[in-house]
PDB file of C-alpha atoms in Angstrom:
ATOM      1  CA  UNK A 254     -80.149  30.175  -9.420  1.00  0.00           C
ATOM      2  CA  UNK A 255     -83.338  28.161  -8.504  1.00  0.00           C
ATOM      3  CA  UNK A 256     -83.329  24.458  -8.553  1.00  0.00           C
ATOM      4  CA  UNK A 257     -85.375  22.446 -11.130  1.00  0.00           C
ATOM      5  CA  UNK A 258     -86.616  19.137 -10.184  1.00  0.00           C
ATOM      6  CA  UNK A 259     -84.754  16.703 -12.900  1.00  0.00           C
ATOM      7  CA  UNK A 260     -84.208  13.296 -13.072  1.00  0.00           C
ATOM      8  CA  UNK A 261     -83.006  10.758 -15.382  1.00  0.00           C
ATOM      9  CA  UNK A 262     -79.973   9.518 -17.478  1.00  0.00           C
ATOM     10  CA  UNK A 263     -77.697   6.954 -17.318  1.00  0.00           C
ATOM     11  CA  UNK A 264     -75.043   4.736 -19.063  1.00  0.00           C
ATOM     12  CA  UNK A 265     -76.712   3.622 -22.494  1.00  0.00           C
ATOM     13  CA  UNK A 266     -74.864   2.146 -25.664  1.00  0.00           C
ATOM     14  CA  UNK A 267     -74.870   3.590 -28.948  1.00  0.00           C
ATOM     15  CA  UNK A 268     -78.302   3.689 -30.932  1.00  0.00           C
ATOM     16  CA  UNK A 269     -80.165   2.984 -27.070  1.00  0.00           C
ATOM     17  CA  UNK A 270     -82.472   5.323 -25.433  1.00  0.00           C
ATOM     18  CA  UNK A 271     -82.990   7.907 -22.441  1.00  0.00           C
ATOM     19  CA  UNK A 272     -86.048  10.136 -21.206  1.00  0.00           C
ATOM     20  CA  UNK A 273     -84.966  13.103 -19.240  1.00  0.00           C
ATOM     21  CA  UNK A 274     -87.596  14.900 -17.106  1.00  0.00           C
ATOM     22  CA  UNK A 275     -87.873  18.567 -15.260  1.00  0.00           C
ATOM     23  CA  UNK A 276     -90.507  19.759 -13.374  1.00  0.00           C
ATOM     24  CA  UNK A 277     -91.263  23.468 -12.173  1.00  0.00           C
ATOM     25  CA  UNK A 278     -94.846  25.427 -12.039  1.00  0.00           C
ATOM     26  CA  UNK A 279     -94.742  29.044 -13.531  1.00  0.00           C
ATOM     27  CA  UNK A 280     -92.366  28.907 -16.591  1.00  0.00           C
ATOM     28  CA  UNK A 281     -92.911  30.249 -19.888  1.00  0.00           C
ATOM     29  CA  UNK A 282     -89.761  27.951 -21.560  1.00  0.00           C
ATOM     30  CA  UNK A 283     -88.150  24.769 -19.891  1.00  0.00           C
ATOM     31  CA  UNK A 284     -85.500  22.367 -21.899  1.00  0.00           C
ATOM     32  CA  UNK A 285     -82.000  21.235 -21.329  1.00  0.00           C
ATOM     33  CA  UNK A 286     -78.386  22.569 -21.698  1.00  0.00           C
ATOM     34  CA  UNK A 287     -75.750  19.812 -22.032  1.00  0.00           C
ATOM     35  CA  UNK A 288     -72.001  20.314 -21.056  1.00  0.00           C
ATOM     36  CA  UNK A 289     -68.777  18.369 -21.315  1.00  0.00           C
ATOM     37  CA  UNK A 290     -65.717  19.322 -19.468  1.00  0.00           C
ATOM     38  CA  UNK A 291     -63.884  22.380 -21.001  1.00  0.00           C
ATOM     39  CA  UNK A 292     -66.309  23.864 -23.051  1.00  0.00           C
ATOM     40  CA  UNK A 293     -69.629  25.987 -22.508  1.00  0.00           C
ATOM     41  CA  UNK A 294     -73.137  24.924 -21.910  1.00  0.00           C
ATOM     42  CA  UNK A 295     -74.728  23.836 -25.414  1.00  0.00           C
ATOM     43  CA  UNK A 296     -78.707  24.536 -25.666  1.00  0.00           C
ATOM     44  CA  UNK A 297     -80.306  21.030 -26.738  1.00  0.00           C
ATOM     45  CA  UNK A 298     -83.922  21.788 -26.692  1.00  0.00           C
ATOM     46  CA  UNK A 299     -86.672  23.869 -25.234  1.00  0.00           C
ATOM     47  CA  UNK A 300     -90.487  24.165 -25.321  1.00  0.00           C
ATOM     48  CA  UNK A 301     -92.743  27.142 -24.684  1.00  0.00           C
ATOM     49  CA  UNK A 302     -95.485  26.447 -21.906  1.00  0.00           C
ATOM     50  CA  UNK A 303     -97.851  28.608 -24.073  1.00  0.00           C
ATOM     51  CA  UNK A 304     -98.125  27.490 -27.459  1.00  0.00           C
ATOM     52  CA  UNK A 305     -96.005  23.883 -27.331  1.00  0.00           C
ATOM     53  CA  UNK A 306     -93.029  25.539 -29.517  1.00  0.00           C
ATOM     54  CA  UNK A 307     -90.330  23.525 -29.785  1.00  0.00           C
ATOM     55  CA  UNK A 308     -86.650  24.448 -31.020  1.00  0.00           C
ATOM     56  CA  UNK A 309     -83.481  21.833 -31.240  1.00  0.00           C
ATOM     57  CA  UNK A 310     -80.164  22.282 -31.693  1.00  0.00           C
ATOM     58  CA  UNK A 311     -79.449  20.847 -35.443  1.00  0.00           C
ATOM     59  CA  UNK A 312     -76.908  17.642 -34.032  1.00  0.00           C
ATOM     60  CA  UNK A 313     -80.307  16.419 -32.523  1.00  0.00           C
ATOM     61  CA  UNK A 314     -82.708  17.575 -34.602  1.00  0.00           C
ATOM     62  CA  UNK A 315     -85.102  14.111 -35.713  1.00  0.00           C
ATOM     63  CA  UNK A 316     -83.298  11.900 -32.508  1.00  0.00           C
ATOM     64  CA  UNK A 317     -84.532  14.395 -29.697  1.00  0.00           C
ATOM     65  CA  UNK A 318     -88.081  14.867 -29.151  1.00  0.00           C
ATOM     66  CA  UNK A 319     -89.165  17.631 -25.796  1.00  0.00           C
ATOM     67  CA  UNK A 320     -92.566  17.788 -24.770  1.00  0.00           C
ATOM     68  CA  UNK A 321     -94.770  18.945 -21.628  1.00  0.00           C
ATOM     69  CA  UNK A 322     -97.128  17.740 -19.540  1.00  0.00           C
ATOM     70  CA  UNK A 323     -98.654  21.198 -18.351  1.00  0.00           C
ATOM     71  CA  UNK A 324    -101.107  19.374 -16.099  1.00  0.00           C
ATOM     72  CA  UNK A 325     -98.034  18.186 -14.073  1.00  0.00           C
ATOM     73  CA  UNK A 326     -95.474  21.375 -14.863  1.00  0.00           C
ATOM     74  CA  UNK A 327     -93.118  18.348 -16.043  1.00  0.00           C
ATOM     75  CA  UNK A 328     -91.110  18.813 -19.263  1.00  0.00           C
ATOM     76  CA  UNK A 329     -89.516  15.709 -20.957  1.00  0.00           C
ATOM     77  CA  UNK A 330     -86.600  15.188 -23.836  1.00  0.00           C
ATOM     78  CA  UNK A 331     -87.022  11.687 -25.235  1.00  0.00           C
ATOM     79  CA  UNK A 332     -83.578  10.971 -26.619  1.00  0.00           C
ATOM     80  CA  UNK A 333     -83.430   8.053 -29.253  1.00  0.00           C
ATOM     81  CA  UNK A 334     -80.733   6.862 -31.290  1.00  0.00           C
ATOM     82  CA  UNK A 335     -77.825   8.251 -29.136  1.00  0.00           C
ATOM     83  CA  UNK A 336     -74.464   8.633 -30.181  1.00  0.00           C
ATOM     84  CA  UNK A 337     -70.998   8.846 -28.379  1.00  0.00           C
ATOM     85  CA  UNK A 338     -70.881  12.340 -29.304  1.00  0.00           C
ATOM     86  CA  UNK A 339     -74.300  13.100 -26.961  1.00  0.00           C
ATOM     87  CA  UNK A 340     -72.252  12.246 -23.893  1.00  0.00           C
ATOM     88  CA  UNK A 341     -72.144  14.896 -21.701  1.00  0.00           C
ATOM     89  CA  UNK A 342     -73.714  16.854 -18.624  1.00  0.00           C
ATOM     90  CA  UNK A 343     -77.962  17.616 -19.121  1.00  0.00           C
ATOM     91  CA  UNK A 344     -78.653  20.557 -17.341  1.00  0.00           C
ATOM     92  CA  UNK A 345     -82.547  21.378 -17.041  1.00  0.00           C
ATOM     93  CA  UNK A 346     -83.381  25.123 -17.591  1.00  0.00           C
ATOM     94  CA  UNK A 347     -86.617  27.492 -17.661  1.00  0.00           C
ATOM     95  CA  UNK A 348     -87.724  30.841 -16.893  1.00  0.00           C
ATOM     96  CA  UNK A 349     -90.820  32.566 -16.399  1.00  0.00           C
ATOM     97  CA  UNK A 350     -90.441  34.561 -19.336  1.00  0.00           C
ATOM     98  CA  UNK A 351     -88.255  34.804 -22.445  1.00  0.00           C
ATOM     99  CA  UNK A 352     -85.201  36.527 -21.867  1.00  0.00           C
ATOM    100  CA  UNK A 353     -83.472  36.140 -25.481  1.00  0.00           C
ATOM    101  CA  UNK A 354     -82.280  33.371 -27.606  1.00  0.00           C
ATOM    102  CA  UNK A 355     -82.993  29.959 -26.573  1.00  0.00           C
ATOM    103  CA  UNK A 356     -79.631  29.094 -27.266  1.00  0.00           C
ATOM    104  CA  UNK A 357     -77.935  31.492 -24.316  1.00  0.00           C
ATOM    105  CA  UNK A 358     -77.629  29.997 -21.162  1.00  0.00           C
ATOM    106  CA  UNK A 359     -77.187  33.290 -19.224  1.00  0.00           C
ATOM    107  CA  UNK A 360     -80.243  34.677 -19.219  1.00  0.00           C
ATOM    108  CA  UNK A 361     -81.979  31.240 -17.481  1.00  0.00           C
ATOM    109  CA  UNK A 362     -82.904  31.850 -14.042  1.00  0.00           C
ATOM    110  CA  UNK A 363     -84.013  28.276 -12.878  1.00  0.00           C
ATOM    111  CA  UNK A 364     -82.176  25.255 -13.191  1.00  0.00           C
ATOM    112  CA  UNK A 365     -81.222  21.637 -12.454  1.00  0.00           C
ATOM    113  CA  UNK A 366     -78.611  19.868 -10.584  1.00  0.00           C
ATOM    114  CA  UNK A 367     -77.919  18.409 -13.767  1.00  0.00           C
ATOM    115  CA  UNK A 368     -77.434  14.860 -14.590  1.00  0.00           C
ATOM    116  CA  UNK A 369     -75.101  11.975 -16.846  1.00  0.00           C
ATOM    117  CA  UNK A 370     -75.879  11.208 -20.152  1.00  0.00           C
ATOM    118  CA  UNK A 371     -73.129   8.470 -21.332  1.00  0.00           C
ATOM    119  CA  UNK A 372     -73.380   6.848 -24.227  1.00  0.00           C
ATOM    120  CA  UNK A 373     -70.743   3.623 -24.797  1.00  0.00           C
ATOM    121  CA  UNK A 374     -69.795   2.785 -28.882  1.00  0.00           C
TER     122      UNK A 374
END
């Protein structure tokens, strides 16, 4: 796996914000993964370099809003209105082209170190 430049996250209480960001040049899809301990990678959101297509997973659907800066290969997930239940492990992810559903983490070859997302009640 190739690394992603990510950064953000953080300790936030419930209804607060974060901005995550990812940068790499070449990709045809970049968004985030999230992961808590004992179960498998859950796709958040991604956006296509291309056309600006976005998809979101339905819990964050109209909280969660991904967009991209192509002039600076930097994607970014504005998260608003968090909830204890977004806690969990943000993974960036991309690929230079797509593999098959957004959703599957396997077929991502680039991706971040990850980074916290906690969100207090």
């Amino acid at each position: 796996e190739e690394q992603l430049v990510e950064s953000g996250g953080g300790l936030v209480q419930a209804g607060g914000t974060l901005r995550l960001s990812c940068t790499r040049s070449g990709v045809d899809i970049m968004g985030w993964f999230r992961q808590t301990s004992g179960k498998e990678r859950e796709g958040v959101a991604v956006i296509l370099t291309e056309d600006g297509s976005t998809f979101y997973a339905d819990s964050v659907k109209g909280r969660f809003t991904i967009s991209r800066d192509n002039a600076k290969n930097t994607a970014y997930l504005q998260m608003n209105n968090l909830k204890p239940e977004d806690t969990a492990m943000y993974y960036c992810a991309a690929d230079s082209m797509v593999r098959g559903r957004w959703t599957e983490a396997g077929w991502y070859n680039y991706w971040g170190q990850g980074t916290q997302v906690t969100v207090s009640s």
